[in-house]
Structures are given as structure tokens and as C-alpha cells.
């Protein structure tokens, strides 16, 4: 499965890094999965910058998701991505939106969860959820912005 996983990772990491970073997963001498990084600030994941780690992790996570779907007869209609913008700068954030466009070709719905308020203005539709105080930790919808309804 590694060749297929590496193909998926490349597809999304090319978009996320503007073709500047590549990753190759392989089985090392200890029979463990290892990662070779080319084009980043370091040749191993641990030494990459925070933004580089985030885009590599995102590409690997999406690659693993797609790999898990490769053996099913029906691909899910939606994908939900939680806190994918983390410590990303403006350029990497733009790259994430390019990657999201590619995901729209594979899924009918792409859902994002983000605590970054600046992301709200960059997506078409928003459901704003507020966590209620108290020990139950219940949440409630406090706003909806649906661009398609206008």
C-alpha cells in the first residue's frame, strides 16, 4: 500500500507546498515505516518548521483517508477536516484552500472545523457554534451564514 499512499501524499503535498516539499514513506531496516523529506528546511519530519510539519501531516492524513477508501466499493460523500489551519501563515493557508478545491472533486461535501475567525470569511457557508458554560460542555448554534441562499 505504500506506493499508493505515497501517490496520494504527493498529490496533496504538491498543492500544499507549491511543489517545494516531497515526502516518501518507506519501510526502514527495523521494519518500521519511516519518512524521507526533500525540499523542506530539513530532511526529517522532526526538524521541519511548524508550518511545514502541518502541511506534511495534512497531506499524510488525507492520503491515509483516501487509502482507507481505496478498498471500499463506495467512497464517502463527505470529508470533515478539523483544525487544519493551525500555525499556518497566509501563504500556507492559501495552499490549503487549493487543496480543498481538489478535495471538492472527490467529495460532495467538504466540512471544516476551525477556531480561527479569519477563516469564516474565506469559506462560502458557516455554522457558528458556541460552547455553553457549565460542566456539561454542551454547544449550541449561534449563527449560520449561507452564501448560496443569497
Coordinates of C-alpha atoms in Angstrom, one line a residue:
X1 CA 0.0 0.0 0.0
X2 CA 2.9 2.4 0.4
X3 CA 3.2 3.2 -3.4
X4 CA -0.5 4.2 -3.4
X5 CA -0.2 6.1 -0.2
X6 CA 2.9 8.0 -1.5
X7 CA 0.9 8.9 -4.6
X8 CA -1.9 10.4 -2.6
X9 CA 0.5 12.2 -0.3
X10 CA 2.3 13.7 -3.3
X11 CA -0.9 14.8 -4.9
X12 CA -1.8 16.9 -1.9
X13 CA 1.6 17.9 -0.7
X14 CA 2.4 19.4 -4.2
X15 CA -0.6 21.7 -3.7
X16 CA 0.2 22.5 -0.1
X17 CA 3.8 23.3 -0.6
X18 CA 3.7 24.6 -4.2
X19 CA 5.8 21.6 -5.3
X20 CA 8.6 22.6 -2.9
X21 CA 8.4 19.7 -0.4
X22 CA 8.2 16.0 -1.2
X23 CA 7.8 13.1 1.2
X24 CA 8.5 9.4 0.7
X25 CA 7.2 6.9 3.2
X26 CA 9.3 3.6 3.2
X27 CA 10.0 0.6 5.4
X28 CA 13.3 1.1 7.2
X29 CA 15.8 -1.5 8.3
X30 CA 13.9 -2.1 11.5
X31 CA 10.7 -2.9 9.6
X32 CA 9.1 0.4 10.7
X33 CA 7.5 3.0 8.4
X34 CA 9.9 5.9 8.0
X35 CA 9.7 9.2 6.2
X36 CA 12.2 10.9 3.9
X37 CA 11.6 14.6 3.3
X38 CA 13.1 16.6 0.4
X39 CA 12.8 20.3 -0.2
X40 CA 11.8 21.5 3.3
X41 CA 14.0 23.1 5.9
X42 CA 15.2 19.6 7.0
X43 CA 15.4 16.1 5.6
X44 CA 13.4 14.6 8.5
X45 CA 10.0 15.4 9.8
X46 CA 11.0 16.3 13.4
X47 CA 13.3 19.1 12.2
X48 CA 10.8 20.8 9.8
X49 CA 9.3 24.2 10.7
X50 CA 5.9 24.2 12.3
X51 CA 4.1 25.2 9.1
X52 CA 6.0 22.5 7.1
X53 CA 5.1 19.9 9.7
X54 CA 1.4 21.0 9.5
X55 CA 1.2 20.7 5.7
X56 CA 3.1 17.4 5.6
X57 CA 0.8 16.0 8.4
X58 CA -2.2 17.2 6.5
X59 CA -1.1 15.6 3.2
X60 CA -0.3 12.3 5.0
X61 CA -3.7 12.4 6.9
X62 CA -5.6 12.9 3.7
X63 CA -3.5 10.3 1.9
X64 CA -4.3 7.8 4.7
X65 CA -8.0 8.7 4.4
X66 CA -8.0 8.1 0.7
X67 CA -6.1 4.9 1.1
X68 CA -8.7 3.6 3.5
X69 CA -11.4 4.3 0.9
X70 CA -9.5 2.6 -1.9
X71 CA -10.7 -0.8 -0.8
X72 CA -14.3 0.1 -0.4
X73 CA -17.0 -0.2 -3.1
X74 CA -18.3 3.3 -2.3
X75 CA -16.4 6.4 -1.4
X76 CA -18.0 8.5 1.4
X77 CA -19.8 11.6 0.2
X78 CA -18.1 13.9 2.6
X79 CA -14.9 14.6 4.4
X80 CA -14.6 16.6 7.7
X81 CA -11.3 18.3 8.4
X82 CA -10.7 19.5 12.0
X83 CA -8.3 22.4 12.8
X84 CA -6.3 22.1 9.6
X85 CA -5.1 25.7 9.6
X86 CA -3.2 25.5 13.0
X87 CA 0.0 27.6 12.8
X88 CA -0.1 28.2 9.1
X89 CA 1.0 31.6 7.6
X90 CA -1.0 33.3 4.9
X91 CA 0.8 31.5 2.0
X92 CA 0.2 28.1 3.5
X93 CA -3.4 29.0 4.3
X94 CA -3.9 29.8 0.6
X95 CA -2.3 26.5 -0.3
X96 CA -4.8 24.7 2.0
X97 CA -7.6 26.3 0.0
X98 CA -6.1 25.0 -3.2
X99 CA -6.0 21.5 -1.7
X100 CA -9.6 21.9 -0.6
X101 CA -10.6 22.6 -4.2
X102 CA -9.0 19.3 -5.1
X103 CA -11.0 17.6 -2.4
X104 CA -14.2 19.0 -3.8
X105 CA -13.5 17.0 -6.9
X106 CA -13.5 13.8 -4.8
X107 CA -16.3 14.5 -2.2
X108 CA -19.7 16.1 -2.5
X109 CA -19.2 18.0 0.8
X110 CA -16.0 19.2 2.4
X111 CA -16.5 20.3 6.0
X112 CA -14.0 22.4 8.0
X113 CA -13.8 22.9 11.7
X114 CA -11.8 26.0 12.8
X115 CA -11.5 28.3 15.7
X116 CA -9.8 30.9 13.5
X117 CA -12.3 33.7 12.9
X118 CA -10.5 34.8 9.8
X119 CA -11.3 31.5 8.1
X120 CA -15.1 32.3 8.3
X121 CA -14.7 35.0 5.6
X122 CA -12.8 32.6 3.3
X123 CA -15.5 29.9 3.1
X124 CA -18.9 30.1 1.5
X125 CA -21.1 28.7 4.3
X126 CA -20.6 28.9 8.1
X127 CA -22.2 27.3 11.1
X128 CA -21.1 29.2 14.1
X129 CA -21.1 27.0 17.3
X130 CA -20.6 28.3 20.8
X131 CA -19.7 26.1 23.7
X132 CA -22.0 26.8 26.6
X133 CA -20.6 27.3 30.1
X134 CA -21.1 24.7 32.8
X135 CA -19.9 21.2 33.4
X136 CA -21.8 19.5 30.7
X137 CA -19.9 21.3 27.9
X138 CA -23.0 21.4 25.6
X139 CA -22.7 23.5 22.5
X140 CA -25.3 25.5 20.5
X141 CA -25.6 27.0 17.1
X142 CA -25.4 30.8 17.4
X143 CA -25.3 31.7 13.7
X144 CA -25.5 30.5 10.1
X145 CA -24.1 32.2 7.0
X146 CA -25.2 30.5 3.8
X147 CA -23.8 32.3 0.7
X148 CA -25.8 30.0 -1.6
X149 CA -29.1 31.2 -0.1
X150 CA -28.4 34.8 -1.2

